[in-house]
Amino acid sequence: MTALRLLLAAIIVYLPNQQLFRFEFTVKGLNVLNMLFLLSLLLMLAFKPKTRTPAPLKGPFCFFFTVLVWAFLVGIVSDPSEWVNDLTVLKNSIFYMLLFFLFYHGANDMKTVRFLFAVVLFVTFMASFQGLRQALDYGITTYNETRRVSAPFGWHYSNANRAAIFFVIFLPMFASVALFYRSKPLYRLVAAGCLALGVFVVFFTYSRQAYFILALVAFLLSVRRSLFIAAMIAVAVLTFESWAPETAVERVQSTTQQGADRPPRPDAEREQAFDESTESRFIIWSGAAQLFLERPWGIGLNHFKREIGAYVPQYRNMDAHNFYVLINTEAGFLGPVATLVLLFSLWRLGRRVEKVDDSPESRVLGVGFSMAVVAVVFGNIYGSRFLDGDVMGNFWILAGIVARYYTLVRETQAEAARATAPSAASPSRASAPPAWEAGSAGAK
């Protein structure tokens, strides 16, 4: 199924790099990604044998989809004025997550699983290379809010936070290969180089959230490998200002600033105020809390930007900058429940892959994917990227690949167990007569 593999690989490459491809269709609602998805699905239905093991995590995914549909219906009832846009948001939210099932059923053997996993890593490496080019073009010695790395999502600085979350989701896979793939020294060396490049690029996205997530994931991974390495990581984080790029240090320090509009006080008593970006989030979240208290069943999918201005006028038409706040406000109390159930199920999938057998490959995939889930969890606290297809699309693909790896290993183990089990039709050794009895019977 070479054609299917190439189509699936094309989806992985195209998803985060849509800014580089400017193909447009005259038919409204039709785009390159839809076409690749449909062609892959048709090939699978026409030529690929049916997958023996059903896709895992159907329950958590369906629960989350149901909550999204509920939020859409609530929005239609309360304000149907933009129902077409709301329906588009619903369609896109579900569509990108369906990539999990497409890739699960599309990867029919280990060769395809390994190939697609390699493509995911290659795309991450190429994004890092693009980011390095941007960083060097912008200059790495002076911090400028409008000169932040945003690769692979174009050159506009407004995409820098999206790029940062993209990197922190996929860099743990390189770290896992470098730390745990002991049987492949060359792979470990290449992965370590790609990881170093990616981390360097993340510094120049100037995303403080990404810095925190990288430090957390690095510590958790190092604990799994060696307590000595974990201690070194902890020391490196604590001494961040002595070795990190000066511009990154400046960005972190800008999180707090002296309250210029407050009465002057002695330095020891001076209050610290967050920068405008950080303080705006707290104000928006307080407005979201009022929305939730008024309508705990939800305000409607895609309605947050329309309604937050009534509670926080200075941030009219603004996003929640926190997916858990956003889904809680738009879908009601079931929103964060469904989100956390899905995230926990994905994390548990990584743990199951890690323990499915004793192979280095299983440990690499399991540990790396578990850490990617951790990055997704924390990456949606200071931003709302969970339903952003460009950022999360390859994560859902990676989840499908990892799930397929798990079921393929389990299927192989089941076949091996059946092959070694004694046949019911053949006599067991315990029921066979002893040799001396057979000799005696022959003499008689």
Short mmCIF file of N, CA, C and O in Angstrom, two decimals, residues 31-73:
data_model
loop_
_atom_site.label_atom_id
_atom_site.label_comp_id
_atom_site.label_asym_id
_atom_site.label_seq_id
_atom_site.Cartn_x
_atom_site.Cartn_y
_atom_site.Cartn_z
N ASN A 31 -10.66 21.84 0.55
CA ASN A 31 -9.26 22.25 0.60
C ASN A 31 -8.35 21.03 0.45
O ASN A 31 -8.82 19.90 0.33
N VAL A 32 -7.05 21.29 0.45
CA VAL A 32 -6.08 20.22 0.20
C VAL A 32 -6.18 19.14 1.27
O VAL A 32 -6.15 17.94 0.97
N LEU A 33 -6.30 19.54 2.52
CA LEU A 33 -6.35 18.56 3.60
C LEU A 33 -7.57 17.66 3.48
O LEU A 33 -7.49 16.45 3.69
N ASN A 34 -8.74 18.25 3.14
CA ASN A 34 -9.94 17.44 2.93
C ASN A 34 -9.71 16.41 1.83
O ASN A 34 -10.11 15.24 1.96
N MET A 35 -9.07 16.84 0.74
CA MET A 35 -8.82 15.94 -0.39
C MET A 35 -7.89 14.79 0.01
O MET A 35 -8.14 13.63 -0.33
N LEU A 36 -6.82 15.11 0.72
CA LEU A 36 -5.90 14.07 1.16
C LEU A 36 -6.59 13.08 2.10
O LEU A 36 -6.37 11.87 2.01
N PHE A 37 -7.42 13.61 2.99
CA PHE A 37 -8.16 12.75 3.92
C PHE A 37 -9.10 11.82 3.16
O PHE A 37 -9.12 10.60 3.40
N LEU A 38 -9.86 12.37 2.22
CA LEU A 38 -10.82 11.57 1.47
C LEU A 38 -10.14 10.52 0.60
O LEU A 38 -10.60 9.37 0.52
N LEU A 39 -9.05 10.90 -0.06
CA LEU A 39 -8.32 9.94 -0.89
C LEU A 39 -7.76 8.79 -0.05
O LEU A 39 -7.83 7.63 -0.45
N SER A 40 -7.21 9.14 1.10
CA SER A 40 -6.68 8.09 2.00
C SER A 40 -7.80 7.16 2.45
O SER A 40 -7.63 5.93 2.48
N LEU A 41 -8.94 7.74 2.80
CA LEU A 41 -10.07 6.94 3.26
C LEU A 41 -10.58 6.02 2.15
O LEU A 41 -10.87 4.84 2.39
N LEU A 42 -10.66 6.53 0.93
CA LEU A 42 -11.12 5.71 -0.20
C LEU A 42 -10.16 4.55 -0.48
O LEU A 42 -10.60 3.42 -0.76
N LEU A 43 -8.87 4.83 -0.42
CA LEU A 43 -7.89 3.75 -0.62
C LEU A 43 -8.02 2.67 0.44
O LEU A 43 -7.95 1.48 0.15
N MET A 44 -8.20 3.11 1.69
CA MET A 44 -8.35 2.15 2.78
C MET A 44 -9.60 1.29 2.59
O MET A 44 -9.56 0.07 2.78
N LEU A 45 -10.69 1.90 2.21
CA LEU A 45 -11.95 1.16 2.03
C LEU A 45 -11.89 0.23 0.83
O LEU A 45 -12.48 -0.86 0.85
N ALA A 46 -11.15 0.64 -0.21
CA ALA A 46 -11.14 -0.15 -1.44
C ALA A 46 -10.14 -1.30 -1.40
O ALA A 46 -10.44 -2.40 -1.91
N PHE A 47 -8.97 -1.11 -0.81
CA PHE A 47 -7.91 -2.09 -0.96
C PHE A 47 -7.34 -2.65 0.35
O PHE A 47 -6.75 -3.71 0.34
N LYS A 48 -7.50 -1.92 1.43
CA LYS A 48 -6.84 -2.35 2.67
C LYS A 48 -7.71 -3.32 3.45
O LYS A 48 -8.91 -3.09 3.61
N PRO A 49 -7.13 -4.44 3.94
CA PRO A 49 -7.92 -5.36 4.77
C PRO A 49 -8.35 -4.70 6.07
O PRO A 49 -7.69 -3.79 6.57
N LYS A 50 -9.45 -5.16 6.59
CA LYS A 50 -10.00 -4.57 7.81
C LYS A 50 -9.07 -4.80 9.00
O LYS A 50 -8.51 -5.88 9.17
N THR A 51 -8.92 -3.76 9.82
CA THR A 51 -8.09 -3.88 11.02
C THR A 51 -8.73 -4.85 11.99
O THR A 51 -9.91 -4.76 12.30
N ARG A 52 -7.91 -5.78 12.49
CA ARG A 52 -8.46 -6.82 13.36
C ARG A 52 -8.89 -6.28 14.72
O ARG A 52 -9.91 -6.68 15.26
N THR A 53 -8.10 -5.38 15.29
CA THR A 53 -8.40 -4.83 16.61
C THR A 53 -9.04 -3.46 16.48
O THR A 53 -8.46 -2.58 15.84
N PRO A 54 -10.23 -3.25 17.04
CA PRO A 54 -10.87 -1.92 16.96
C PRO A 54 -9.99 -0.85 17.59
O PRO A 54 -9.18 -1.12 18.48
N ALA A 55 -10.14 0.36 17.13
CA ALA A 55 -9.34 1.47 17.66
C ALA A 55 -9.66 1.71 19.13
O ALA A 55 -10.83 1.74 19.52
N PRO A 56 -8.64 1.86 19.97
CA PRO A 56 -8.89 2.19 21.38
C PRO A 56 -9.33 3.64 21.52
O PRO A 56 -9.29 4.42 20.56
N LEU A 57 -9.74 4.01 22.72
CA LEU A 57 -10.11 5.39 23.08
C LEU A 57 -11.36 5.89 22.37
O LEU A 57 -11.60 7.10 22.32
N LYS A 58 -12.18 4.99 21.82
CA LYS A 58 -13.40 5.45 21.17
C LYS A 58 -14.32 6.16 22.15
O LYS A 58 -14.93 7.19 21.83
N GLY A 59 -14.42 5.61 23.36
CA GLY A 59 -15.30 6.20 24.37
C GLY A 59 -14.94 7.64 24.71
O GLY A 59 -15.78 8.54 24.63
N PRO A 60 -13.67 7.90 25.10
CA PRO A 60 -13.29 9.28 25.42
C PRO A 60 -13.46 10.24 24.25
O PRO A 60 -13.90 11.38 24.45
N PHE A 61 -13.13 9.78 23.04
CA PHE A 61 -13.31 10.66 21.88
C PHE A 61 -14.79 10.97 21.65
O PHE A 61 -15.17 12.12 21.42
N CYS A 62 -15.63 9.95 21.70
CA CYS A 62 -17.07 10.17 21.46
C CYS A 62 -17.67 11.05 22.55
O CYS A 62 -18.55 11.89 22.26
N PHE A 63 -17.22 10.89 23.78
CA PHE A 63 -17.69 11.74 24.88
C PHE A 63 -17.34 13.20 24.59
O PHE A 63 -18.18 14.10 24.74
N PHE A 64 -16.11 13.44 24.15
CA PHE A 64 -15.70 14.81 23.85
C PHE A 64 -16.48 15.37 22.66
O PHE A 64 -16.90 16.53 22.69
N PHE A 65 -16.69 14.55 21.63
CA PHE A 65 -17.48 15.01 20.48
C PHE A 65 -18.90 15.37 20.91
O PHE A 65 -19.48 16.36 20.44
N THR A 66 -19.47 14.56 21.79
CA THR A 66 -20.83 14.82 22.26
C THR A 66 -20.92 16.15 22.99
O THR A 66 -21.88 16.92 22.82
N VAL A 67 -19.90 16.45 23.79
CA VAL A 67 -19.87 17.72 24.52
C VAL A 67 -19.77 18.89 23.54
O VAL A 67 -20.42 19.94 23.72
N LEU A 68 -18.98 18.73 22.48
CA LEU A 68 -18.88 19.80 21.48
C LEU A 68 -20.22 20.03 20.78
O LEU A 68 -20.62 21.18 20.54
N VAL A 69 -20.91 18.93 20.44
CA VAL A 69 -22.22 19.06 19.80
C VAL A 69 -23.20 19.74 20.75
O VAL A 69 -24.01 20.59 20.33
N TRP A 70 -23.15 19.38 22.02
CA TRP A 70 -24.01 20.02 23.02
C TRP A 70 -23.75 21.53 23.06
O TRP A 70 -24.69 22.33 23.07
N ALA A 71 -22.46 21.91 23.06
CA ALA A 71 -22.13 23.33 23.09
C ALA A 71 -22.66 24.04 21.84
O ALA A 71 -23.16 25.17 21.92
N PHE A 72 -22.57 23.37 20.71
CA PHE A 72 -23.09 23.97 19.47
C PHE A 72 -24.59 24.18 19.56
O PHE A 72 -25.11 25.25 19.19
N LEU A 73 -25.31 23.18 20.05
CA LEU A 73 -26.77 23.30 20.15
C LEU A 73 -27.17 24.38 21.15
O LEU A 73 -28.14 25.12 20.91
#
